[in-house]
CSV table of C-alpha atoms and ligand atoms in Angstrom, one decimal:
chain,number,residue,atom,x,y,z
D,1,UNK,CA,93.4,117.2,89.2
D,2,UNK,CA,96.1,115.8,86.8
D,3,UNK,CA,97.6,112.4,87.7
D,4,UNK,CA,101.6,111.6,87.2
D,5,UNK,CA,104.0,108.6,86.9
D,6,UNK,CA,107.5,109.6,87.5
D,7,UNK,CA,109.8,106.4,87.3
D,8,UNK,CA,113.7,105.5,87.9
D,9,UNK,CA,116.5,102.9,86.8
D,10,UNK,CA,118.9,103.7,89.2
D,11,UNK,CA,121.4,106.4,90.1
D,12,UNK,CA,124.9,105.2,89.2
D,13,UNK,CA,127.6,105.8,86.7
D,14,UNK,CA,125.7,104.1,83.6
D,15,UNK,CA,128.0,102.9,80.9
D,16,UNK,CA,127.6,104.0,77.7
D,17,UNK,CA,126.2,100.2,76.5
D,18,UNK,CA,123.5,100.5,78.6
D,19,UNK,CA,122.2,103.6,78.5
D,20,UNK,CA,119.9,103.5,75.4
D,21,UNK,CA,118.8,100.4,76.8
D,22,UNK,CA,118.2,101.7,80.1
D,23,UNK,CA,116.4,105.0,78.5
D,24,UNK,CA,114.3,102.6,76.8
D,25,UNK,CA,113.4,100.6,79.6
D,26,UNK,CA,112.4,103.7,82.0
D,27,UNK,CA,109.9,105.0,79.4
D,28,UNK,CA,108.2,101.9,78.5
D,29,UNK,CA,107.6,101.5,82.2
D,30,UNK,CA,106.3,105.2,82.7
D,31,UNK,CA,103.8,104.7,80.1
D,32,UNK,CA,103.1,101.1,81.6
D,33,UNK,CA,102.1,102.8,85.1
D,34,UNK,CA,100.4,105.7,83.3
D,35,UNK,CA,98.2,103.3,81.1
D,36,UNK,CA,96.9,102.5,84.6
D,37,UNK,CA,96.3,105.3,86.1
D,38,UNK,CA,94.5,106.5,82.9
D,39,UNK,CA,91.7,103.8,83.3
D,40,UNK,CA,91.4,105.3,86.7
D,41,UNK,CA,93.8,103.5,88.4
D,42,UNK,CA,94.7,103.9,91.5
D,43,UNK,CA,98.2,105.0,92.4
D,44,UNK,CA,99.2,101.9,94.1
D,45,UNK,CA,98.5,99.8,91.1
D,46,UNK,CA,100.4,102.6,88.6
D,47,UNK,CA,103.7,102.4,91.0
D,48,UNK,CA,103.5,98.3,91.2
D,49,UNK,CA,103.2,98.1,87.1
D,50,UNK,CA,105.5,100.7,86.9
D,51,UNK,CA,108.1,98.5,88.8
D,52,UNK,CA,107.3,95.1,87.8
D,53,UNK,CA,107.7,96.4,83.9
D,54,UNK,CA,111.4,97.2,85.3
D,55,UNK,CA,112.0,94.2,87.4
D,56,UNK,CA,111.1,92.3,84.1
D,57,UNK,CA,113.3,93.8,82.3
D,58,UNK,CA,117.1,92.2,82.5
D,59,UNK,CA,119.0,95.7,82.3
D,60,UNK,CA,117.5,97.1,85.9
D,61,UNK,CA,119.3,95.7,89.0
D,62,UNK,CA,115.7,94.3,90.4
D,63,UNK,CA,114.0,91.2,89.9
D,64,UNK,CA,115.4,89.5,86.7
D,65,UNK,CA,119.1,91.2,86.3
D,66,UNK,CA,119.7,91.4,89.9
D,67,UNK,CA,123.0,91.5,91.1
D,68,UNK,CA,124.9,88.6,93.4
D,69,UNK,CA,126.0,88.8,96.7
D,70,UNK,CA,129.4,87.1,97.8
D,71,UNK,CA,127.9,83.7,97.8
D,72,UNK,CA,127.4,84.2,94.1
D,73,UNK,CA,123.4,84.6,95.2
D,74,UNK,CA,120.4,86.9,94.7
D,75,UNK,CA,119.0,88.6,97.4
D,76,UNK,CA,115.9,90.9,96.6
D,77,UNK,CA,114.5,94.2,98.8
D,78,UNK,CA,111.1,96.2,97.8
D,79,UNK,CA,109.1,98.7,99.6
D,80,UNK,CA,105.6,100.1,98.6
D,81,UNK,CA,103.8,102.3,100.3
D,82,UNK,CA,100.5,104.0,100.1
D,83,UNK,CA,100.0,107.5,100.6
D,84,UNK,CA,96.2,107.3,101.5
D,85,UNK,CA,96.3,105.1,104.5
D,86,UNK,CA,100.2,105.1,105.5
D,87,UNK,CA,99.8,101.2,104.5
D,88,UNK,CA,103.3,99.5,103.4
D,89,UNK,CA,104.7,96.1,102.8
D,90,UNK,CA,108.6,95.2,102.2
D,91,UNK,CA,110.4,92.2,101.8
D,92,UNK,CA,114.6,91.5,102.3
D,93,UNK,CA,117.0,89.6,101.6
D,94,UNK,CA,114.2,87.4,99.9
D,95,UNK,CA,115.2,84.9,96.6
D,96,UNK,CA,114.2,83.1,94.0
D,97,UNK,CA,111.2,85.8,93.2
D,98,UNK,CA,110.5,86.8,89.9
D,99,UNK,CA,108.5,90.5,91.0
D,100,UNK,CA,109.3,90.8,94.7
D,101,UNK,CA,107.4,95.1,94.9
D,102,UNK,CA,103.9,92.4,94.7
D,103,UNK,CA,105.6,90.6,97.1
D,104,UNK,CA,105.9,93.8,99.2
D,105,UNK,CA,101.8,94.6,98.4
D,106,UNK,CA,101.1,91.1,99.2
D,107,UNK,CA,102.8,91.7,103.1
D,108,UNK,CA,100.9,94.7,102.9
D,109,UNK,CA,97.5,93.5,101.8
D,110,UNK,CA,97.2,90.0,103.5
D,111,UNK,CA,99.4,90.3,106.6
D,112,UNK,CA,99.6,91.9,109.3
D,113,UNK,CA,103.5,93.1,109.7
D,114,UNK,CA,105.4,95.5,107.6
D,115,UNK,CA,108.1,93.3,106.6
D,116,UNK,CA,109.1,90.1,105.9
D,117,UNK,CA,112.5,89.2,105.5
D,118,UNK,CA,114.4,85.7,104.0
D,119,UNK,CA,113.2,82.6,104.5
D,120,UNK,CA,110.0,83.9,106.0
D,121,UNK,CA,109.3,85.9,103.1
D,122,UNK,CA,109.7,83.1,100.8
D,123,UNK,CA,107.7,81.0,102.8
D,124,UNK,CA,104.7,83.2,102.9
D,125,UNK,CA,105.3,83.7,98.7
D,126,UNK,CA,105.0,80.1,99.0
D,127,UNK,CA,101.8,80.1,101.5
D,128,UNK,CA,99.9,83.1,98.4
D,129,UNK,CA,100.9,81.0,95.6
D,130,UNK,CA,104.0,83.0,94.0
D,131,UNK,CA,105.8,80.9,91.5
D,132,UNK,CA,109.6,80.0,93.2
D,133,UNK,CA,111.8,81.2,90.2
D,134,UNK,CA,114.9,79.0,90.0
D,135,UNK,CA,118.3,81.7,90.6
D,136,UNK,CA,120.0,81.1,87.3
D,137,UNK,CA,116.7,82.8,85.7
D,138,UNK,CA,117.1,85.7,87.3
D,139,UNK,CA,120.8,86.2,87.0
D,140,UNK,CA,122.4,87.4,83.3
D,141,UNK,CA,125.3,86.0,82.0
D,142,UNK,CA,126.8,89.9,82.1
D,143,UNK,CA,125.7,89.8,86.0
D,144,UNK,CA,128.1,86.8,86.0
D,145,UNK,CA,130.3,87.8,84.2
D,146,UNK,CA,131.0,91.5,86.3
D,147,UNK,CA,130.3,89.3,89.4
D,148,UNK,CA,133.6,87.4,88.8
D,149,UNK,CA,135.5,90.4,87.6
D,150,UNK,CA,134.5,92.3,90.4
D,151,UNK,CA,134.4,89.6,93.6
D,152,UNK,CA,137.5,90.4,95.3
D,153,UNK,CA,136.5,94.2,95.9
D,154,UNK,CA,135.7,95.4,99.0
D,155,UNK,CA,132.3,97.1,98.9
D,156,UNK,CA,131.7,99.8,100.8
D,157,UNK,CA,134.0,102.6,99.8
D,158,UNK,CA,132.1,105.7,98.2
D,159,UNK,CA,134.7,106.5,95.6
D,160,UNK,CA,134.6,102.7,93.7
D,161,UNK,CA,131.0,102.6,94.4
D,162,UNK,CA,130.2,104.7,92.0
D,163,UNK,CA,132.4,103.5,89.2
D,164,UNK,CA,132.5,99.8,90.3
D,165,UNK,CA,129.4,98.9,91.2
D,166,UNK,CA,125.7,98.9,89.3
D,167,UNK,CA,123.4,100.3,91.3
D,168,UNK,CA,120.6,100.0,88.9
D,169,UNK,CA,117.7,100.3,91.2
D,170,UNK,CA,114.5,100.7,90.2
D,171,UNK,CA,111.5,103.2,91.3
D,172,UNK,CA,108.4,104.9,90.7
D,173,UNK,CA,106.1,107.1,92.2
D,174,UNK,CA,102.1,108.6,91.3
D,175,UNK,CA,99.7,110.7,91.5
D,176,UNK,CA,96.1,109.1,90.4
D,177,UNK,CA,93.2,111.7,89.5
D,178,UNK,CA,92.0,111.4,93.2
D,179,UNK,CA,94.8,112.8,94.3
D,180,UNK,CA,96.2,109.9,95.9
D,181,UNK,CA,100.2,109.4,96.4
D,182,UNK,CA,102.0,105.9,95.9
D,183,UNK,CA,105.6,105.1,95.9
D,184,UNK,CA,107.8,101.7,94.9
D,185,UNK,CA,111.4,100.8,95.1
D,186,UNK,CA,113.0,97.2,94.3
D,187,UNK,CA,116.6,95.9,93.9
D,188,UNK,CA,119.2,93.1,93.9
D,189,UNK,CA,121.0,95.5,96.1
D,190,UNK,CA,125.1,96.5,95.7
D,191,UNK,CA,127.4,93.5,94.0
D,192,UNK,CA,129.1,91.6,96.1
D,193,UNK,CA,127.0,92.6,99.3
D,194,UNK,CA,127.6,90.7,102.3
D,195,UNK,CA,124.9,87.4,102.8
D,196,UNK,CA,121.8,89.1,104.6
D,197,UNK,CA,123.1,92.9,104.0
D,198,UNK,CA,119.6,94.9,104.2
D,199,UNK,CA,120.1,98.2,102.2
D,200,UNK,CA,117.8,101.5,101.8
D,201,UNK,CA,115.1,100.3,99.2
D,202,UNK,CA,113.0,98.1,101.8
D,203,UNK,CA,113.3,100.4,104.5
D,204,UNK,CA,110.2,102.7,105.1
D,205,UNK,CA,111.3,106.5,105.2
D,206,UNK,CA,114.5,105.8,103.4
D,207,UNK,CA,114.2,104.4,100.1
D,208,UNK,CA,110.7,105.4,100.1
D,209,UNK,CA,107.9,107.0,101.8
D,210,UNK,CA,104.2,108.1,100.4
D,211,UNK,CA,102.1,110.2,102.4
D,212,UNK,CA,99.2,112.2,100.7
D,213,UNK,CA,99.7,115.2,103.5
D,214,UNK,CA,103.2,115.8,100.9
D,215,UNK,CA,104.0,113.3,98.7
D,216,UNK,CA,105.8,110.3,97.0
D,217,UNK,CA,109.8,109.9,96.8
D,218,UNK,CA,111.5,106.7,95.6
D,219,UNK,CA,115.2,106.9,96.0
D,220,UNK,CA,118.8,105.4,94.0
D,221,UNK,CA,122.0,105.3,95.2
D,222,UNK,CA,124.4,104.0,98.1
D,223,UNK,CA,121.9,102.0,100.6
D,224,UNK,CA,124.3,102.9,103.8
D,225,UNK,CA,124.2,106.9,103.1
D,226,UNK,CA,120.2,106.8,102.1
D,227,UNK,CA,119.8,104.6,105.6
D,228,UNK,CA,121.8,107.4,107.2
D,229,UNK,CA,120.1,110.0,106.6
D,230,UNK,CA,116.5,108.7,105.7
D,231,UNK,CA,116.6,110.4,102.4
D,232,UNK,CA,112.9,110.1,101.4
D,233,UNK,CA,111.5,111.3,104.8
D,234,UNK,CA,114.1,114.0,105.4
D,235,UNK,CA,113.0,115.2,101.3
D,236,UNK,CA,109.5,115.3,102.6
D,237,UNK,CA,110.2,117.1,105.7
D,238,UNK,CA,111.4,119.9,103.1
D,239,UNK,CA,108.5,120.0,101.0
D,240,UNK,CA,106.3,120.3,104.4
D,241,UNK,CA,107.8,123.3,105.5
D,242,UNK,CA,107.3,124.5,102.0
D,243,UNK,CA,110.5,124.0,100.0
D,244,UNK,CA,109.4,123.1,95.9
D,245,UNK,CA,110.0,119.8,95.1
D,246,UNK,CA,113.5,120.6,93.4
D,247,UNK,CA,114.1,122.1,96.3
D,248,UNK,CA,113.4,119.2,98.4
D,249,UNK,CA,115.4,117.0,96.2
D,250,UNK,CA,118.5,118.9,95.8
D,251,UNK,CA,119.3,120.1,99.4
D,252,UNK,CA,118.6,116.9,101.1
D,253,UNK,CA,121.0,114.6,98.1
D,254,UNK,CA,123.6,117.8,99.2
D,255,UNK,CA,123.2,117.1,102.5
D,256,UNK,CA,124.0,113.3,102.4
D,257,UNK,CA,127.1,114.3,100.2
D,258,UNK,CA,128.2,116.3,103.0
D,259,UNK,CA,127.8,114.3,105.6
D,260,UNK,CA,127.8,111.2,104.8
D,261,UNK,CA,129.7,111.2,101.2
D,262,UNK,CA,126.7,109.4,99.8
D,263,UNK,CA,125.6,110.1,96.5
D,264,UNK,CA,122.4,109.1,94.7
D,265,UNK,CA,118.8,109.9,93.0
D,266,UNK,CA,115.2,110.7,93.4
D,267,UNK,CA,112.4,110.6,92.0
D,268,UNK,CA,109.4,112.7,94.0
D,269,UNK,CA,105.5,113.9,93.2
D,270,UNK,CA,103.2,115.4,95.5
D,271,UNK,CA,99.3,115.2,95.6
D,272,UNK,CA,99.4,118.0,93.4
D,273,UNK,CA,101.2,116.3,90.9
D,274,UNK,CA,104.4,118.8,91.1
D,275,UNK,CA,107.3,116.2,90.3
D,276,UNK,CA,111.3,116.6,90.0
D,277,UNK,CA,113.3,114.3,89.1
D,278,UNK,CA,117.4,114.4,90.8
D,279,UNK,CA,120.4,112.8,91.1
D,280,UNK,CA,124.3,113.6,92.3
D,281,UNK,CA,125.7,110.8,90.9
D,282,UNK,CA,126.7,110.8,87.2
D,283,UNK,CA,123.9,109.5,85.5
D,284,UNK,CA,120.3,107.7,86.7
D,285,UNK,CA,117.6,107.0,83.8
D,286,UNK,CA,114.5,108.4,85.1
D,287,UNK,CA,111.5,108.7,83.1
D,288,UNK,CA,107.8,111.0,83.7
D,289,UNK,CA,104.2,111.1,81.9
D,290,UNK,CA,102.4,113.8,82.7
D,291,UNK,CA,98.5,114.7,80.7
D,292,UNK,CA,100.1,113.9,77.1
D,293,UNK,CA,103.6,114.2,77.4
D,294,UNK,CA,106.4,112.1,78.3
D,295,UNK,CA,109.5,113.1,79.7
D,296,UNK,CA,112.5,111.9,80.3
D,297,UNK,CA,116.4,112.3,80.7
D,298,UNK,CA,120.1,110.5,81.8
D,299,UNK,CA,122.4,112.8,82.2
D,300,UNK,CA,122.5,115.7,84.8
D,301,UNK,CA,120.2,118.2,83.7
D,302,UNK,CA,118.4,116.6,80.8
D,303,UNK,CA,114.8,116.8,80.1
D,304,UNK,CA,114.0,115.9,76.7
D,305,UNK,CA,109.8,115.4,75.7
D,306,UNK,CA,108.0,113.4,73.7
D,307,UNK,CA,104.1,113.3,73.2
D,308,UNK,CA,102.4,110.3,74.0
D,309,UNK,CA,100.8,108.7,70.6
K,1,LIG,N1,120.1,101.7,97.1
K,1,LIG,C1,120.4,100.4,96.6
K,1,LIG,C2,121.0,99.6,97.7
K,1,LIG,O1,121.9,100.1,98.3
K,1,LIG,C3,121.2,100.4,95.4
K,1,LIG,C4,120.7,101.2,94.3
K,1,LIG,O2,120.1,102.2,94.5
K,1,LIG,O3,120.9,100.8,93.1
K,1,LIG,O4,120.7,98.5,97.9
């Protein structure tokens, strides 16, 4: 049984100055979630290393670098799941957090609910001991600076979505060598969100979804299409009645671009560790280890490989 981290950055038009970063940042983090599963990890704990490595890191829309809604304020969503049990935990809409996907285990692990949302999510950060981070940490001055270019938009139309706004999400799924299935998803959302908008990335079946019966799937892209449709359960719908992971991938993103003009990315593994990696939109950083090798790609199409030292 070989285990796999596949990992993403987000599906959007990625400008040129921050795509080596961006490159950069998904592979540090797949070899951060694979150092874990090496030492036997499970792949709960690979998927929420995998994440917080990208939620640390200012160029991902998640955690620090997250964008700001119309108040000029961050507001965080993150989903994990585990494949094992069926267990989740999300949080919405939640601030001030420095790593809100252990936010989501922590709902998961020491509550009773699914998800917790605002103020009742940061009270029960508060309640476990997670450090309130003030908001200007967590914002970068080019956040604030694209924020005030960008404020008067409109979101919401498909077209300047994908040119206008970062949607810089960030992802990962596993296998570990039991054959176990994880996935997690965090984000500051779109720019210039409405106060209390809830998008895909915290919603179960839709910007993620493990089950070890078929597999992992993280997802990237427009929240309102990916809600839509429930892109990570309708992917896993395909691979149970036996389409290959590309497969999966690729007929259900064509499907949301049909009927719901949504564009985006996955990232997908199975418990027996196939993976693909997918995306309609221009670009999405998306990185993979798999036994020695690491691979990973931008544009549409690329797979470039490097062997682990
Ligand atoms: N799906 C995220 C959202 O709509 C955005 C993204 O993938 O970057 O909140």
């Amino acid at each position: 049984m070989s285990a796999v981290i596949v990992v993403h950055g987000g599906a959007w038009a990625i400008p040129n100055d921050l795509a080596e970063a961006s490159v950069d940042g998904v592979k540090a983090s797949a070899r951060e979630g694979f150092a874990v599963l090496q030492k036997n990890g499970t792949a709960l704990d690979a998927v929420e290393s995998a994440v917080r490595a990208l939620e640390d890191n200012t160029v991902f829309n998640a955690g620090h670098g997250a964008t700001l809604n119309t108040d000029g304020e961050v507001e965080m969503d993150a989903l994990i799941m585990d494949g094992k049990t069926l267990a989740c935990g999300a949080v919405s809409s939640v601030k001030n957090i420095a790593n809100p996907v252990s936010l989501a285990r922590a709902v998961m692990e020491k509550t009773a609910h699914v998800m917790l949302t605002d103020s009742g999510a940061n009270q029960f950060a508060q309640t476990i001991g997670v450090v309130a981070v003030p908001t200007d940490k967590l914002v970068t001055s080019y956040e604030m600076k694209e924020w005030e270019k960008h404020k008067n938009y409109v979101t919401g139309v498909m077209e300047d979505f994908n040119t206008l706004w970062p949607h810089d999400t960030v992802g990962a799924v596993a296998v570990d060598y039991a054959g176990n299935v994880a996935c997690a998803t965090s984000t500051g959302g779109i720019r210039n969100k409405m106060v209390g908008r809830v998008g895909d990335s915290s919603t179960v079946g839709c910007g993620g979804y493990a089950d070890n019966f078929s597999g992992a799937v993280s997802c990237t892209g427009h929240g309102e299409s990916i809600l839509k449709v429930t892109l990570a359960r309708l992917i896993l719908s395909h691979v149970e009645q036996g389409k290959s992971v590309e497969e999966a991938s690729r007929i259900s993103l064509q499907y949301m671009g049909e009927r719901v003009r949504g564009a985006g990315g996955v990232i997908i593994v199975t418990p027996m560790a196939q993976w693909a990696s997918t995306f309609t939109t221009e670009r999405m950083a998306w990185a993979a280890v798999e036994e020695d090798v690491l691979y990973y790609g931008l544009e549409p199409h690329e797979k470039q490989r490097e062997h682990l030292s």
